[in-house]
Amino acid sequence: MANKVCSKLIKGRRWVKYTDANKIPHERGIYTIGYKNRGKKKVNYLYLGQSKDVHARLKQHKYGIQHIDQFVKRNFQRNGTNLRVKWIKEPKHKKKESSYIKCLPINRQTHFHRLHIVIYDLLLSKCNARNKICQKTIFFLSLIYSNHWQFSSFVFKMVSNICTRLLKKEWRLYELDRVPHLEGIYIIGITGRNKSDSYEETNVLYVGRTNDVHRRLGEHTRQNLKIDEFVKNQFEKNKGKDLRVKWIEEKNDDHTEKEYIDCIAKKLGYWPEYNIRR
């Protein structure tokens, strides 16, 4: 179904210049934005989405919105007249946008070379998981370039940035009522003397999401027989006085817990003792 819709969209529809905005309808359907290089007939696909998404992105530069999508901003800095749009009415059997994106005729080699600049801009412009537009753009690009080694390296840079900020934060004493229930990544550590006994250092024991960390930290208070081993060991020794916690808030986060654990382990030089290797 998606392939038929795509073929109709590609072969049966003509590109409309962005400057002819009054010719672009607001009806439900699948819309694509493309960019035409000077002196060439071929139009490269930049974006696929629903009517409201495409219209919102095309109008953002007009109203001077600062959080304009990077690909629109970049193309309007060059020459907005090179942007093209075409669309097709929404079929009766609705499909996810990802199924249409996958069947678009994109040259992965040459097209990626231009679009990887967009990804790089998103990562370096303090783009974190709280920025929904940024995350959505990266998600669409990932569907197209998920097998490309350069894309995976860019995604790792984004995860690495969050891990670095987390590790730089100060450790907090373990007090369960003061540990918030925020969406994000949490670290549990234990403070003790190093081998030379010259100074205190905190070793990371566990990395996890909000619910996992709260469940593990709270089990000893409920006298649960199936208490996690690392919590049981630390509370048997010194009633948890040496346990430390720190966290970073990240909403609408599309990265997996394993990506964060791998990243933190690389930066620390050792694997957190109570995280299972998978």
Short mmCIF file of C-alpha atoms in Angstrom, two decimals:
data_model
loop_
_atom_site.label_atom_id
_atom_site.label_comp_id
_atom_site.label_asym_id
_atom_site.label_seq_id
_atom_site.Cartn_x
_atom_site.Cartn_y
_atom_site.Cartn_z
CA MET A 1 0.00 0.00 0.00
CA ALA A 2 2.74 2.44 0.98
CA ASN A 3 4.70 1.65 -2.20
CA LYS A 4 1.66 2.39 -4.39
CA VAL A 5 1.07 5.72 -2.66
CA CYS A 6 4.74 6.59 -3.02
CA SER A 7 4.81 5.76 -6.73
CA LYS A 8 1.74 7.95 -7.31
CA LEU A 9 3.34 10.74 -5.30
CA ILE A 10 6.67 10.48 -7.14
CA LYS A 11 5.49 9.90 -10.72
CA GLY A 12 1.99 11.35 -10.75
CA ARG A 13 2.52 14.65 -8.96
CA ARG A 14 4.48 17.71 -10.04
CA TRP A 15 6.64 19.79 -7.78
CA VAL A 16 5.20 23.20 -6.86
CA LYS A 17 7.49 26.11 -6.09
CA TYR A 18 7.41 27.19 -2.49
CA THR A 19 6.82 30.79 -3.60
CA ASP A 20 3.40 29.70 -4.90
CA ALA A 21 2.18 29.16 -1.32
CA ASN A 22 -1.45 29.77 -2.27
CA LYS A 23 -1.33 26.68 -4.50
CA ILE A 24 -0.41 24.41 -1.59
CA PRO A 25 -3.65 23.12 0.00
CA HIS A 26 -4.28 22.38 3.67
CA GLU A 27 -6.11 19.12 3.03
CA ARG A 28 -5.13 15.90 4.74
CA GLY A 29 -2.51 13.91 2.94
CA ILE A 30 1.15 13.03 2.55
CA TYR A 31 3.35 16.04 1.79
CA THR A 32 7.01 16.16 0.81
CA ILE A 33 9.47 19.05 0.73
CA GLY A 34 12.33 18.92 -1.74
CA TYR A 35 15.31 21.02 -2.78
CA LYS A 36 16.25 21.65 -6.41
CA ASN A 37 19.87 22.45 -7.18
CA ARG A 38 20.50 25.13 -9.77
CA GLY A 39 20.86 23.87 -13.31
CA LYS A 40 19.62 20.39 -12.44
CA LYS A 41 16.23 18.77 -12.99
CA LYS A 42 16.50 16.35 -10.09
CA VAL A 43 14.83 17.35 -6.81
CA ASN A 44 16.21 15.84 -3.61
CA TYR A 45 13.73 14.89 -0.88
CA LEU A 46 14.29 16.70 2.41
CA TYR A 47 11.20 15.97 4.48
CA LEU A 48 7.98 13.96 4.50
CA GLY A 49 5.05 14.61 6.81
CA GLN A 50 1.40 15.46 7.29
CA SER A 51 -0.16 18.70 6.02
CA LYS A 52 0.06 20.65 9.29
CA ASP A 53 3.70 19.64 9.88
CA VAL A 54 4.84 20.68 6.42
CA HIS A 55 2.93 23.98 6.49
CA ALA A 56 4.32 24.77 9.94
CA ARG A 57 7.89 24.22 8.75
CA LEU A 58 7.46 26.23 5.57
CA LYS A 59 5.94 29.20 7.42
CA GLN A 60 8.39 29.36 10.30
CA HIS A 61 10.93 31.54 8.51
CA LYS A 62 8.18 34.00 7.58
CA TYR A 63 7.25 34.74 11.18
CA GLY A 64 10.84 34.96 12.39
CA ILE A 65 10.60 32.04 14.79
CA GLN A 66 14.02 31.38 16.32
CA HIS A 67 13.56 27.63 16.76
CA ILE A 68 13.20 27.15 13.01
CA ASP A 69 14.03 23.68 11.69
CA GLN A 70 17.65 23.50 10.64
CA PHE A 71 17.01 22.23 7.11
CA VAL A 72 14.49 25.00 6.39
CA LYS A 73 16.77 27.63 7.90
CA ARG A 74 19.76 26.42 5.91
CA ASN A 75 17.86 26.33 2.60
CA PHE A 76 16.32 29.75 3.10
CA GLN A 77 19.76 31.18 3.84
CA ARG A 78 20.80 29.90 0.43
CA ASN A 79 17.75 30.60 -1.67
CA GLY A 80 14.18 29.85 -0.64
CA THR A 81 13.00 29.79 -4.26
CA ASN A 82 14.72 26.43 -4.72
CA LEU A 83 12.36 24.71 -2.27
CA ARG A 84 9.65 22.54 -3.85
CA VAL A 85 6.54 20.87 -2.43
CA LYS A 86 4.23 18.12 -3.66
CA TRP A 87 1.49 16.11 -2.02
CA ILE A 88 -1.13 13.41 -2.38
CA LYS A 89 -4.48 12.95 -0.62
CA GLU A 90 -4.40 10.75 2.44
CA PRO A 91 -5.37 7.15 1.52
CA LYS A 92 -8.27 5.43 3.24
CA HIS A 93 -5.94 2.88 4.83
CA LYS A 94 -3.64 5.05 6.89
CA LYS A 95 -0.01 4.06 7.27
CA LYS A 96 2.70 5.37 9.55
CA GLU A 97 4.85 8.15 8.12
CA SER A 98 7.90 5.90 8.47
CA SER A 99 6.49 3.44 5.89
CA TYR A 100 6.27 6.23 3.30
CA ILE A 101 9.70 7.62 4.17
CA LYS A 102 11.36 4.25 3.56
CA CYS A 103 10.04 3.97 -0.01
CA LEU A 104 11.16 7.44 -1.15
CA PRO A 105 13.83 7.33 -3.91
CA ILE A 106 16.77 8.81 -2.01
CA ASN A 107 20.36 8.37 -3.08
CA ARG A 108 21.87 7.38 0.26
CA GLN A 109 25.46 8.22 -0.67
CA THR A 110 25.29 11.73 -2.14
CA HIS A 111 22.16 12.79 -0.28
CA PHE A 112 23.58 11.79 3.09
CA HIS A 113 26.66 13.92 2.52
CA ARG A 114 24.45 17.01 2.55
CA LEU A 115 22.05 15.91 5.28
CA HIS A 116 24.75 14.81 7.72
CA ILE A 117 25.54 18.54 8.09
CA VAL A 118 21.96 19.01 9.33
CA ILE A 119 22.41 16.26 11.93
CA TYR A 120 25.73 17.73 13.03
CA ASP A 121 24.11 21.17 13.48
CA LEU A 122 21.33 19.64 15.57
CA LEU A 123 23.83 17.97 17.87
CA LEU A 124 26.07 20.99 18.35
CA SER A 125 23.33 23.59 18.81
CA LYS A 126 22.66 22.38 22.37
CA CYS A 127 20.06 20.03 21.01
CA ASN A 128 18.95 17.82 23.88
CA ALA A 129 16.05 15.46 24.48
CA ARG A 130 13.80 18.30 25.67
CA ASN A 131 13.66 19.81 22.18
CA LYS A 132 10.78 17.90 20.56
CA ILE A 133 11.30 19.35 17.06
CA CYS A 134 14.96 18.43 17.16
CA GLN A 135 14.22 14.89 18.34
CA LYS A 136 11.55 14.39 15.68
CA THR A 137 13.89 15.54 12.91
CA ILE A 138 16.63 13.18 14.09
CA PHE A 139 14.07 10.36 14.24
CA PHE A 140 13.02 10.88 10.60
CA LEU A 141 16.64 11.00 9.46
CA SER A 142 17.45 7.88 11.47
CA LEU A 143 14.76 5.93 9.58
CA ILE A 144 16.56 6.71 6.34
CA TYR A 145 20.16 6.46 7.49
CA SER A 146 19.99 4.00 10.39
CA ASN A 147 22.46 1.64 8.64
CA HIS A 148 24.96 4.38 7.82
CA TRP A 149 28.04 4.35 10.07
CA GLN A 150 28.29 8.16 10.08
CA PHE A 151 24.77 8.54 11.44
CA SER A 152 25.43 6.13 14.32
CA SER A 153 28.55 8.10 15.22
CA PHE A 154 26.53 11.34 15.33
CA VAL A 155 23.90 9.74 17.58
CA PHE A 156 26.67 8.55 19.89
CA LYS A 157 27.95 12.14 20.14
CA MET A 158 24.51 13.21 21.36
CA VAL A 159 24.43 10.43 23.99
CA SER A 160 28.02 11.25 24.94
CA ASN A 161 27.08 14.89 25.51
CA ILE A 162 24.33 13.90 27.99
CA CYS A 163 26.66 11.44 29.78
CA THR A 164 29.37 14.08 30.15
CA ARG A 165 26.92 16.54 31.70
CA LEU A 166 25.68 13.83 34.06
CA LEU A 167 29.15 12.78 35.23
CA LYS A 168 30.11 16.41 35.91
CA LYS A 169 27.18 16.85 38.31
CA GLU A 170 27.84 16.66 42.04
CA TRP A 171 26.97 13.52 43.99
CA ARG A 172 24.03 13.79 46.38
CA LEU A 173 23.77 11.91 49.69
CA TYR A 174 21.34 9.01 49.56
CA GLU A 175 18.09 10.33 50.99
CA LEU A 176 15.18 8.69 49.23
CA ASP A 177 12.69 11.47 49.94
CA ARG A 178 15.04 13.97 48.26
CA VAL A 179 15.61 11.97 45.08
CA PRO A 180 13.06 13.33 42.54
CA HIS A 181 10.93 11.25 40.18
CA LEU A 182 12.06 13.09 37.04
CA GLU A 183 12.30 11.50 33.60
CA GLY A 184 15.96 10.93 32.94
CA ILE A 185 19.09 8.96 33.71
CA TYR A 186 20.20 8.22 37.28
CA ILE A 187 23.50 6.92 38.69
CA ILE A 188 24.00 5.18 42.04
CA GLY A 189 27.52 5.24 43.44
CA ILE A 190 29.38 4.43 46.64
CA THR A 191 32.01 6.63 48.26
CA GLY A 192 35.09 5.19 49.91
CA ARG A 193 38.83 5.56 50.29
CA ASN A 194 41.01 4.66 47.33
CA LYS A 195 43.74 2.05 47.55
CA SER A 196 46.36 4.52 48.73
CA ASP A 197 43.86 5.85 51.31
CA SER A 198 44.80 9.41 50.35
CA TYR A 199 41.40 10.68 49.25
CA GLU A 200 37.77 9.63 48.84
CA GLU A 201 36.40 8.56 45.49
CA THR A 202 32.94 7.52 44.35
CA ASN A 203 32.60 4.39 42.24
CA VAL A 204 29.54 3.99 40.02
CA LEU A 205 27.53 0.90 40.95
CA TYR A 206 24.44 1.21 38.77
CA VAL A 207 23.07 3.26 35.85
CA GLY A 208 19.34 3.25 35.08
CA ARG A 209 16.07 5.02 34.45
CA THR A 210 13.97 6.75 37.11
CA ASN A 211 11.69 3.83 38.02
CA ASP A 212 14.51 1.27 38.20
CA VAL A 213 16.68 3.41 40.47
CA HIS A 214 13.81 4.32 42.82
CA ARG A 215 12.75 0.68 43.02
CA ARG A 216 16.26 -0.40 43.95
CA LEU A 217 16.83 2.40 46.45
CA GLY A 218 13.45 1.91 48.10
CA GLU A 219 13.45 -1.87 48.49
CA HIS A 220 15.41 -1.95 51.76
CA THR A 221 12.82 0.27 53.48
CA ARG A 222 10.05 -2.22 52.62
CA GLN A 223 12.11 -5.17 53.91
CA ASN A 224 11.66 -6.92 50.61
CA LEU A 225 13.19 -10.41 50.63
CA LYS A 226 14.02 -10.08 46.92
CA ILE A 227 16.11 -6.99 47.56
CA ASP A 228 18.80 -6.20 44.98
CA GLU A 229 22.17 -7.62 45.95
CA PHE A 230 24.09 -4.37 45.71
CA VAL A 231 21.61 -2.49 47.94
CA LYS A 232 21.56 -5.39 50.40
CA ASN A 233 25.36 -5.51 50.59
CA GLN A 234 25.77 -1.76 51.10
CA PHE A 235 23.04 -1.50 53.74
CA GLU A 236 24.38 -4.50 55.66
CA LYS A 237 27.77 -2.78 55.85
CA ASN A 238 26.94 0.76 56.89
CA LYS A 239 23.18 1.33 56.56
CA GLY A 240 23.64 3.04 53.21
CA LYS A 241 25.52 6.05 54.56
CA ASP A 242 28.11 5.84 51.77
CA LEU A 243 25.57 5.56 48.92
CA ARG A 244 25.43 8.53 46.56
CA VAL A 245 23.01 9.44 43.77
CA LYS A 246 23.03 11.88 40.87
CA TRP A 247 20.76 12.35 37.90
CA ILE A 248 20.00 14.41 34.83
CA GLU A 249 16.51 15.21 33.54
CA GLU A 250 15.85 14.21 29.92
CA LYS A 251 12.25 14.27 28.67
CA ASN A 252 11.03 12.59 25.45
CA ASP A 253 14.29 10.67 25.28
CA ASP A 254 14.54 8.21 22.37
CA HIS A 255 17.88 6.70 23.40
CA THR A 256 18.03 3.29 25.04
CA GLU A 257 19.30 2.61 28.54
CA LYS A 258 22.03 0.38 27.07
CA GLU A 259 23.41 3.29 25.02
CA TYR A 260 23.82 5.34 28.21
CA ILE A 261 25.39 2.45 30.15
CA ASP A 262 27.89 1.77 27.33
CA CYS A 263 28.74 5.46 27.07
CA ILE A 264 29.25 5.95 30.83
CA ALA A 265 31.31 2.74 31.06
CA LYS A 266 33.64 4.01 28.31
CA LYS A 267 34.10 7.33 30.05
CA LEU A 268 34.70 5.70 33.46
CA GLY A 269 36.97 2.97 32.16
CA TYR A 270 35.02 0.22 33.94
CA TRP A 271 31.59 -1.42 33.80
CA PRO A 272 29.09 -0.50 36.60
CA GLU A 273 29.18 -3.49 38.95
CA TYR A 274 25.44 -4.11 39.15
CA ASN A 275 24.46 -3.46 35.52
CA ILE A 276 24.07 -6.67 33.53
CA ARG A 277 26.16 -6.86 30.35
CA ARG A 278 23.96 -7.48 27.30
#
